[in-house]
mmCIF file of C-alpha atoms in Angstrom:
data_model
loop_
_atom_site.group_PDB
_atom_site.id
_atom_site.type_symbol
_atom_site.label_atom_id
_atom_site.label_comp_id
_atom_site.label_asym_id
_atom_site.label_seq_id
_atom_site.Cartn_x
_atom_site.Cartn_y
_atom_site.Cartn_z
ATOM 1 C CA UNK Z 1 54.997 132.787 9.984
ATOM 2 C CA UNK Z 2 57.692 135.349 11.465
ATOM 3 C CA UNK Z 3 60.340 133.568 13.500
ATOM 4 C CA UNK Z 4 61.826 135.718 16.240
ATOM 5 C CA UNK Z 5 65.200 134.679 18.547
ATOM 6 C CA UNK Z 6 63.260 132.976 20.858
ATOM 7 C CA UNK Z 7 60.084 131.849 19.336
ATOM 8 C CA UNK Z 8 59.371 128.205 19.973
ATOM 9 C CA UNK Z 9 55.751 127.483 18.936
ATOM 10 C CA UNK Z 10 56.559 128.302 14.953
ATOM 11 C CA UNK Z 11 56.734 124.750 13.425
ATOM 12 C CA UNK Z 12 53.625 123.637 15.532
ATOM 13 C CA UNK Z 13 51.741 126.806 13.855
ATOM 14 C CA UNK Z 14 53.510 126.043 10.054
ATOM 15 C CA UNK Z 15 52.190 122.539 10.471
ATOM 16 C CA UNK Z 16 48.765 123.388 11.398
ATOM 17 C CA UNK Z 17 48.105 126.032 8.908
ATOM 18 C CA UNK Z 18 49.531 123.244 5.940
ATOM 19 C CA UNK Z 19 47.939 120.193 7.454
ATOM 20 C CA UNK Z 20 44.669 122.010 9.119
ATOM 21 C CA UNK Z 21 44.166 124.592 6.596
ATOM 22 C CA UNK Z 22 45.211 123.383 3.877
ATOM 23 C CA UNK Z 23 47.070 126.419 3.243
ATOM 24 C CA UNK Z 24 50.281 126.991 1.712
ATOM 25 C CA UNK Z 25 52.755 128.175 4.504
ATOM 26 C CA UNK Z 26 56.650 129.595 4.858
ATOM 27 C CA UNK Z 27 58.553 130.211 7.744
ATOM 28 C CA UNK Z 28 60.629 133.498 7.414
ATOM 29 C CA UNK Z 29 63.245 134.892 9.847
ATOM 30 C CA UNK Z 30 62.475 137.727 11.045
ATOM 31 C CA UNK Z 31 65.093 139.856 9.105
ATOM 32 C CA UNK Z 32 63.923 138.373 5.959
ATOM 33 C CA UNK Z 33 60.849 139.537 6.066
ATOM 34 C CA UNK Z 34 59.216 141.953 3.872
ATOM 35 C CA UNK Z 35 55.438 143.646 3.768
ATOM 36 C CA UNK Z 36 53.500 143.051 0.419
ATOM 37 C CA UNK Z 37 54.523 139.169 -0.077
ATOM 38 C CA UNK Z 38 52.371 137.622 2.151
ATOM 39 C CA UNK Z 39 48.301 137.248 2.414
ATOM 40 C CA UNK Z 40 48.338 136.690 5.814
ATOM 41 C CA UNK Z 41 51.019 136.993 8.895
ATOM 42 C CA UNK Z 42 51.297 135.109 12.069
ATOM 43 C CA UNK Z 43 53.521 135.496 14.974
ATOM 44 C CA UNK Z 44 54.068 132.725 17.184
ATOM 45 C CA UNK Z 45 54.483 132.035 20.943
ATOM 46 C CA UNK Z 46 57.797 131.436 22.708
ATOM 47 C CA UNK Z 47 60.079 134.017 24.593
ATOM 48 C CA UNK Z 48 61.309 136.382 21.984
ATOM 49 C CA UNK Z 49 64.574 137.901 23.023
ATOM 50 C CA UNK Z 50 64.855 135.900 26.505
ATOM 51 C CA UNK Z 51 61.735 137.852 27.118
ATOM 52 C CA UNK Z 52 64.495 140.825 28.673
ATOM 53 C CA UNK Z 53 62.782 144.191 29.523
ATOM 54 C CA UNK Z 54 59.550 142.726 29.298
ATOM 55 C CA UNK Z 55 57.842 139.865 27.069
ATOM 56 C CA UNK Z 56 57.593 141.217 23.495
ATOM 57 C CA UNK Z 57 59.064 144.480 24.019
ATOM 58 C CA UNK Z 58 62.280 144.406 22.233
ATOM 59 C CA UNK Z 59 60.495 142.401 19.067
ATOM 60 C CA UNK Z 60 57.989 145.268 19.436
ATOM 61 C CA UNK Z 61 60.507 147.712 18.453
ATOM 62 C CA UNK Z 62 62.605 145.681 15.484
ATOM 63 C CA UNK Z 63 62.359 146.264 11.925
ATOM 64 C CA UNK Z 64 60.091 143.554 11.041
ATOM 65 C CA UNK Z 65 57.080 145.241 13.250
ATOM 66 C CA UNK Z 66 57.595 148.147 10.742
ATOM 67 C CA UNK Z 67 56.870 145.989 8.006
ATOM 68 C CA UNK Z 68 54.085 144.147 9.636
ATOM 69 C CA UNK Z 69 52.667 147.303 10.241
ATOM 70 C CA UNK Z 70 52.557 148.323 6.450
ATOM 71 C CA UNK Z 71 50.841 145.005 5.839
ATOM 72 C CA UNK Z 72 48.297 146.220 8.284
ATOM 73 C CA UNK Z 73 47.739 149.325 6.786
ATOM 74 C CA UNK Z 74 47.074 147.349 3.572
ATOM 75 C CA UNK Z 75 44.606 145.230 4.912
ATOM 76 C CA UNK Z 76 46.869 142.005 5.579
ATOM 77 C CA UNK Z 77 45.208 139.809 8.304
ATOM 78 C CA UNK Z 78 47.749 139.263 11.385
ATOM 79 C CA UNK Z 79 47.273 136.566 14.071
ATOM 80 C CA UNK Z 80 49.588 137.055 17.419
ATOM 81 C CA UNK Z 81 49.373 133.868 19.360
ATOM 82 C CA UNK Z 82 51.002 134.293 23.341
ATOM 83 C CA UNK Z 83 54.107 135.844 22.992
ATOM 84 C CA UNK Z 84 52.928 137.022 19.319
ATOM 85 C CA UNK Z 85 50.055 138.610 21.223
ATOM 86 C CA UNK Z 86 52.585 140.071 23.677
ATOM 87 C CA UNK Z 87 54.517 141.680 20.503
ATOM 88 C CA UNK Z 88 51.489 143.002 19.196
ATOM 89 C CA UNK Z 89 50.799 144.690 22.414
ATOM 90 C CA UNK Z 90 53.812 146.437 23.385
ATOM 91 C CA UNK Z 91 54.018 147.579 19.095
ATOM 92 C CA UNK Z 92 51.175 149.365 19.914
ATOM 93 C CA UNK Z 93 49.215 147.908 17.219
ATOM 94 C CA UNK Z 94 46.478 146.114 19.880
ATOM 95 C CA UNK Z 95 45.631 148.003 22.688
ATOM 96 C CA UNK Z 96 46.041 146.863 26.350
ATOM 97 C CA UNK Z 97 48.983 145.479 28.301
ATOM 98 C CA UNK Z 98 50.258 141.886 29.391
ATOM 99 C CA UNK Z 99 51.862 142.075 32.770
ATOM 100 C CA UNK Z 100 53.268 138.852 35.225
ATOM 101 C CA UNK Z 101 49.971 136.609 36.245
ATOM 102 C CA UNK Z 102 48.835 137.778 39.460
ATOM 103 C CA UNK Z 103 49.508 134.499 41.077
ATOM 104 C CA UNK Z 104 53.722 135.225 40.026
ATOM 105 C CA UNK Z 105 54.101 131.644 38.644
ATOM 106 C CA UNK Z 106 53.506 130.068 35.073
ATOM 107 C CA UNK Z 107 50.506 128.665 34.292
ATOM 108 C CA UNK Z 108 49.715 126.204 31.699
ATOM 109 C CA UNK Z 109 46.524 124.346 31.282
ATOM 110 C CA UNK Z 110 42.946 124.270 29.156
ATOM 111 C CA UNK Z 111 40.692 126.666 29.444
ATOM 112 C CA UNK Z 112 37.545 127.722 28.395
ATOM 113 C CA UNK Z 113 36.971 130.510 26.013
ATOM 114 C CA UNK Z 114 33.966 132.543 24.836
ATOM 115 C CA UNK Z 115 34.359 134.295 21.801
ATOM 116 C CA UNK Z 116 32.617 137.886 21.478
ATOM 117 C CA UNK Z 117 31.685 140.005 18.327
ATOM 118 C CA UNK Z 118 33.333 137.751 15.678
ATOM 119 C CA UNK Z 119 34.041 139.505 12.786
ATOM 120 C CA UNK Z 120 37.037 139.367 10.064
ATOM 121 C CA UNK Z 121 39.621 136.785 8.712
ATOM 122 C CA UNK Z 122 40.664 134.928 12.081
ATOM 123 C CA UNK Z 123 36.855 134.871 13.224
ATOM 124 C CA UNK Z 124 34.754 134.721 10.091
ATOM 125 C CA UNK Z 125 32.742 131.332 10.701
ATOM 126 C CA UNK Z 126 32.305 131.616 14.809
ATOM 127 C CA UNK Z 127 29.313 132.947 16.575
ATOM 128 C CA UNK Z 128 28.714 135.237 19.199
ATOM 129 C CA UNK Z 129 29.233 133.985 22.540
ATOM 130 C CA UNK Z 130 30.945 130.735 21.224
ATOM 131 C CA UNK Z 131 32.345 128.508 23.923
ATOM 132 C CA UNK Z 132 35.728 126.535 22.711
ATOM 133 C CA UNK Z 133 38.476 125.401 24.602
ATOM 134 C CA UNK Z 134 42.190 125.685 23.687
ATOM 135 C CA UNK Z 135 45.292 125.428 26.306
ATOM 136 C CA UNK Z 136 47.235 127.975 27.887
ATOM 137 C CA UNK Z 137 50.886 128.321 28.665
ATOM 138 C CA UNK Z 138 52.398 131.957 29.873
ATOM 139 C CA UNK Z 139 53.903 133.446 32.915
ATOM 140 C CA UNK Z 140 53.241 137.403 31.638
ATOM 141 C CA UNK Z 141 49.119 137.155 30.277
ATOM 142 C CA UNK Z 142 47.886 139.425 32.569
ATOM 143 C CA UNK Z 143 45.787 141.478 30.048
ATOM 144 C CA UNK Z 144 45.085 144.847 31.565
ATOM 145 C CA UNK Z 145 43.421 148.146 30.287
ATOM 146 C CA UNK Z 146 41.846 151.086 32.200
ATOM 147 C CA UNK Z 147 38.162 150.390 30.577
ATOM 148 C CA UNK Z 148 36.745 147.341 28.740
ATOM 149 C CA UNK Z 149 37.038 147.961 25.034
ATOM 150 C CA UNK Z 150 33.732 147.909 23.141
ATOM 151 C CA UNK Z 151 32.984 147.191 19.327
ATOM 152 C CA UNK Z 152 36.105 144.789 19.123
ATOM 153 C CA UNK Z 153 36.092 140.930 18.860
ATOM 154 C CA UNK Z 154 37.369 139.442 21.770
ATOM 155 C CA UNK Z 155 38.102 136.139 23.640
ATOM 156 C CA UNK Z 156 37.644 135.889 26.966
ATOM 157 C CA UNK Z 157 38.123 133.356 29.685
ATOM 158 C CA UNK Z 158 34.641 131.812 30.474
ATOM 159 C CA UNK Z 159 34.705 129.981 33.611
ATOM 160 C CA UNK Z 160 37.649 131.096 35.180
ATOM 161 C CA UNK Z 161 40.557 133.740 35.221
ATOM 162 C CA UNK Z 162 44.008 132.095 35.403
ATOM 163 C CA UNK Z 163 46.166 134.985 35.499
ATOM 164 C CA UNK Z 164 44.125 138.216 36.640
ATOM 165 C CA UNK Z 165 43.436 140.012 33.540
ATOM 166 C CA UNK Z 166 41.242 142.793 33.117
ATOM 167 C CA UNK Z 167 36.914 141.681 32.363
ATOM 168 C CA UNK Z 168 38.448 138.634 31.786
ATOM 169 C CA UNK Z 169 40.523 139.129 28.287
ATOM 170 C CA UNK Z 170 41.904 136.122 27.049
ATOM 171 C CA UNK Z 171 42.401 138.053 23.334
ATOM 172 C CA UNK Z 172 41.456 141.297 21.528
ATOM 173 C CA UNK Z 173 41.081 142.057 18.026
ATOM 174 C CA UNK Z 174 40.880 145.425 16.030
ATOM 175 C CA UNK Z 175 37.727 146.777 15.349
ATOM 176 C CA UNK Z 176 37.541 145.229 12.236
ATOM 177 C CA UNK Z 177 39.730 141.790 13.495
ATOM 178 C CA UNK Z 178 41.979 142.326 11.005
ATOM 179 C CA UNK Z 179 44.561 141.998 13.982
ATOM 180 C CA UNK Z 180 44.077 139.159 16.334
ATOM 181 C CA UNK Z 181 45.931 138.597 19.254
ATOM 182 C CA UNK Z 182 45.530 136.033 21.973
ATOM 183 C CA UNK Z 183 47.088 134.296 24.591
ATOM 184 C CA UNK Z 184 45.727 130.610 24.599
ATOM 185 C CA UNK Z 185 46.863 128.169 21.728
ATOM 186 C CA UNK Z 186 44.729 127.300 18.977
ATOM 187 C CA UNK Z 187 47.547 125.529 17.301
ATOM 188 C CA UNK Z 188 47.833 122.965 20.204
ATOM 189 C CA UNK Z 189 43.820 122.923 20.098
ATOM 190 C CA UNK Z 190 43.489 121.655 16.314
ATOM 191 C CA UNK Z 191 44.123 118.061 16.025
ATOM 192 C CA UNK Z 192 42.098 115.571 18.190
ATOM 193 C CA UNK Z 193 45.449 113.836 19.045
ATOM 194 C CA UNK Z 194 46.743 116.762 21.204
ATOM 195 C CA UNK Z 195 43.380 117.116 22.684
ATOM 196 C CA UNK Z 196 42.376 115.759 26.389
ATOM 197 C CA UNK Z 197 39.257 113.251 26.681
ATOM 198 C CA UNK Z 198 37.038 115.838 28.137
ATOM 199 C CA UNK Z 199 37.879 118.651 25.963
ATOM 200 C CA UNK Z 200 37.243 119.560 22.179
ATOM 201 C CA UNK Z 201 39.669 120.904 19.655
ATOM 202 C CA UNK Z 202 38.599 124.560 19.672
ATOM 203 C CA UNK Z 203 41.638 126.341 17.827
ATOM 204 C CA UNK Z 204 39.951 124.720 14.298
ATOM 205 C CA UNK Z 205 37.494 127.864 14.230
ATOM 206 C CA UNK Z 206 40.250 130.337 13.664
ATOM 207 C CA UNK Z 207 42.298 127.883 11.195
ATOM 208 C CA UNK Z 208 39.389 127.207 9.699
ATOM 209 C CA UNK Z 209 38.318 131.023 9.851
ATOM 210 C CA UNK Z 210 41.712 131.632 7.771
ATOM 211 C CA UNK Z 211 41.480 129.328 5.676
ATOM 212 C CA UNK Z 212 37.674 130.284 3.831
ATOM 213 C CA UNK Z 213 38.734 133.636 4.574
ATOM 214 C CA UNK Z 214 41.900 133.719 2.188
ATOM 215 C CA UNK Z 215 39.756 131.411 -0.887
ATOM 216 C CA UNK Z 216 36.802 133.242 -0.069
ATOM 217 C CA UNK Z 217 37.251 136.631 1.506
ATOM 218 C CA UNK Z 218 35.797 137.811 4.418
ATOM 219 C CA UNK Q 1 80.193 160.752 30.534
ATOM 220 C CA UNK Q 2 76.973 160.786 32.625
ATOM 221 C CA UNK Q 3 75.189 157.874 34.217
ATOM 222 C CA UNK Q 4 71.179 157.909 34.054
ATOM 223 C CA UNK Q 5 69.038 156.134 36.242
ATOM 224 C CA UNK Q 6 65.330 154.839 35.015
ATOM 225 C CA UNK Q 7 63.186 153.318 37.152
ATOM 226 C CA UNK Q 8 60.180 151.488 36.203
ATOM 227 C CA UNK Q 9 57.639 150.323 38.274
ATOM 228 C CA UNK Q 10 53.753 149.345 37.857
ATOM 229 C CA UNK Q 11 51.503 152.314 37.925
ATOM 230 C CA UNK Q 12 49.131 152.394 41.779
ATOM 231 C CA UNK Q 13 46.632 151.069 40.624
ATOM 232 C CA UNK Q 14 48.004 148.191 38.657
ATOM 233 C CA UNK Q 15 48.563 145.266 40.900
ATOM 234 C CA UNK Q 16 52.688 144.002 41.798
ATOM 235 C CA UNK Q 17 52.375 140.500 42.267
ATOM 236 C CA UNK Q 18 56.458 140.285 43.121
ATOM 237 C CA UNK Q 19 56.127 143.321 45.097
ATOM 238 C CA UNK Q 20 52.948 142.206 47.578
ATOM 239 C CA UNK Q 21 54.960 138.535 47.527
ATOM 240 C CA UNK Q 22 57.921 139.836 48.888
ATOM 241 C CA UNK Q 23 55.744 142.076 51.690
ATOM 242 C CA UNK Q 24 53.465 139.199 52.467
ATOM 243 C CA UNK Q 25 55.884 136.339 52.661
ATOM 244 C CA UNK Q 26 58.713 137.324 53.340
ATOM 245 C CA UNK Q 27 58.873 141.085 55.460
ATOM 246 C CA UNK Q 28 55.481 140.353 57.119
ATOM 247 C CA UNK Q 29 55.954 137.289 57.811
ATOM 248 C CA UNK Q 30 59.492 137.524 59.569
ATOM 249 C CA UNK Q 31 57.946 140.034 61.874
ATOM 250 C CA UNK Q 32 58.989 143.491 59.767
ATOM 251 C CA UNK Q 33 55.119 144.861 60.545
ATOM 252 C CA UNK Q 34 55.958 148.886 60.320
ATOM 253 C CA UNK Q 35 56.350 148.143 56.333
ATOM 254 C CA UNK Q 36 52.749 148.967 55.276
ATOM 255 C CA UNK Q 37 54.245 148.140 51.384
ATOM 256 C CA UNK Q 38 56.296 146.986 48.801
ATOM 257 C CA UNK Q 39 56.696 148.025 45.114
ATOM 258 C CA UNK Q 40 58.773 146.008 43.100
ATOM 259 C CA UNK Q 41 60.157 147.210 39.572
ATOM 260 C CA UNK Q 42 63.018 147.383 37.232
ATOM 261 C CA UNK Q 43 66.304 149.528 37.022
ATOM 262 C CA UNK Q 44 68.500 150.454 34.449
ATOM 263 C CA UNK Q 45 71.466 152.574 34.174
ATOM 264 C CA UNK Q 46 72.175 154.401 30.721
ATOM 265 C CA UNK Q 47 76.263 155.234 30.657
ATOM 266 C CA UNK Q 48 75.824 158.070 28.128
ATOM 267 C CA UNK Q 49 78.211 160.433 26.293
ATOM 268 C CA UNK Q 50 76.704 163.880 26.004
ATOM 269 C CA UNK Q 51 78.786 166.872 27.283
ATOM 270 C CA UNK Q 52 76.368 167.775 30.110
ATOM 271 C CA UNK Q 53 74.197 165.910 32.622
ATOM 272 C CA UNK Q 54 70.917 167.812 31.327
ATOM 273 C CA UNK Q 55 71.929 166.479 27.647
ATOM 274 C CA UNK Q 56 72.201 163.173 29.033
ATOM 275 C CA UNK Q 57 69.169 163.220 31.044
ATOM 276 C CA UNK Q 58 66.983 164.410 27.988
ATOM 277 C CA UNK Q 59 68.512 161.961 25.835
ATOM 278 C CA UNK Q 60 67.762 159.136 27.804
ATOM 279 C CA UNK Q 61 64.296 160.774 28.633
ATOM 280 C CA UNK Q 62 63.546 160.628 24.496
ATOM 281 C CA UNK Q 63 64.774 157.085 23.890
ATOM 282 C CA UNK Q 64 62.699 155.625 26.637
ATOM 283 C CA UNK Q 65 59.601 157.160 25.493
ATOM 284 C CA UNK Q 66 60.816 156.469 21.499
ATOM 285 C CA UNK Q 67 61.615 152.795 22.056
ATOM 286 C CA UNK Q 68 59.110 152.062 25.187
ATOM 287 C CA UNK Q 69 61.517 150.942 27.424
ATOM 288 C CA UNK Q 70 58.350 151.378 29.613
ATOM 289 C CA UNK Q 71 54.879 150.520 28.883
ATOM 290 C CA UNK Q 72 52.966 153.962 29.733
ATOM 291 C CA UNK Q 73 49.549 152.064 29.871
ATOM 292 C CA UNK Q 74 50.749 150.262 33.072
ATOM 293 C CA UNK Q 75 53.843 151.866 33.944
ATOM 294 C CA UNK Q 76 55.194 154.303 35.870
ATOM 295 C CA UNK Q 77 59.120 155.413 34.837
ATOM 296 C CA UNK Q 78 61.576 157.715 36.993
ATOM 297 C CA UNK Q 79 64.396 158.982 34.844
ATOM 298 C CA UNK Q 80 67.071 160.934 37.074
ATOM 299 C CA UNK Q 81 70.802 161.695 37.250
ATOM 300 C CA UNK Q 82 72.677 159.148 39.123
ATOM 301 C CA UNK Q 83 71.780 159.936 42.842
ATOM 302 C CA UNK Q 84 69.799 162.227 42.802
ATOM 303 C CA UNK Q 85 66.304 164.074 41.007
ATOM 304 C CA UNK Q 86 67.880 166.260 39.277
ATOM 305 C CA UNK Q 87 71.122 167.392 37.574
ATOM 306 C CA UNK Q 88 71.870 170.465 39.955
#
């Protein structure tokens, strides 16, 4: 778990992955970071340098993305939740744009998800067009690209659009979902405690994704 | 030293929530009808020390594509000398 100058969501994602998973966790500053350590990298939600210039884009362009990036190369699963999707994004590393919601105001709220082409470490035990429903918080998830990407997992919203985002792109992944990013929680979707009456804790698929996929491969 | 201007503002066919808000609710709607649209974006001004403008103007031209100060999937960007297009 990177921690940026601004990220806010880390120690709900550290506790997850330990008490979830059951995996062993550490958060590391984000100048302390190095590639090759790690089997597999998240980086959290929160506003990441006052989210100046625009959300993600001066963490995009710090050190640490260099090192995340020769993780990447080397086959190291990465997980970009909100404004870790946002960083992801603007590094270049997922393709797209997030711009300001269309309705101008921040939204928070559960959604509905349906999860597309599931494939690799984040995704390994969903199935094609599986519903789940995790919570959204973000005043820049506007997803946009010029054409729908094809061949990629993705997550998209499944009964409504909050914030005006292109076919309805909650989250993308690399071809092979090596990389996921995504804008909804699944670390505020994992225990039942956190979880409303009518909904169901659907962030457990990609902790419990990460989990078989680092014993077991993927 | 030379002062650079960059302006950055969503590309036409990406949609400027702050820009049509301001239009909508607040020109429109306080009877300012001849303004057929708004485009909202962000400024900057680079102070830079280079020994001509056309230096400057390349410099700053380089870092903003180098660093992304704008997102080219979504964004337009206007890089010009202080006041005017070019450096002439």
């Amino acid at each position: 778990m990177i921690r940026f100058p601004g990220s806010n969501a880390d120690l709900d994602v550290v506790w997850v992955i330990r008490k979830v998973a059951g995996v062993n966790a550490s958060l590391v500053w984000h100048k302390e970071f190095r590639h090759g350590i790690y089997d597999a990298i998240v980086l959290p939600g929160g506003f990441s340098y006052g989210d100046w210039l625009r959300a993600g884009a001066i963490a995009a362009r710090s050190e640490v993305m260099d090192e995340v990036g020769e993780d990447v190369l080397n086959g190291v699963p990465v997980l970009g939740i909100c404004n870790g999707f946002q960083i992801l994004v603007e590094s270049g590393i997922l393709p797209g744009a997030l711009l300001p919601n269309t309705s101008g105001r921040f939204i928070c709220g559960w959604v509905k998800l349906r999860l597309l082409n599931p494939r690799g470490p984040w995704l390994k035990l969903a199935q094609h067009g599986l519903v789940v429903d995790m919570p959204i918080a973000h005043g820049e998830g506007r997803y946009y690209v010029d054409e729908e990407p094809i061949n990629r997992p993705m997550i998209k919203y499944f009964d409504t659009n909050p914030n005006g985002s292109s076919y309805d792109i909650a989250g993308v992944a690399s071809e092979s979902g090596l990389v996921l990013g995504l804008m909804p929680h699944p670390e505020r979707a994992a225990e039942q405690i956190l979880v409303p009456d009518d909904r169901t804790p659907g962030g457990l698929i990609i902790w419990r994704s990460i989990a078989s996929a680092l014993k077991e491969g993927w | 030293m030379y002062v650079i201007e960059v302006i950055i503002t969503n590309k036409e066919n990406v949609r400027d929530p702050e820009g049509e808000t301001i239009h909508r609710s607040l020109v429109i709607r306080r009877g300012f009808n001849d303004v057929a649209g708004i485009r909202a974006g962000k400024y900057l001004e680079f102070r830079v020390n280079k020994p001509s403008c056309r230096e400057a103007l390349e410099y700053v031209k380089e870092l903003c594509y180098k660093l992304r100060i704008y997102n080219p999937v979504v964004h337009d960007i206007k890089v010009r000398a202080s006041g005017s297009d070019s450096c002439d």
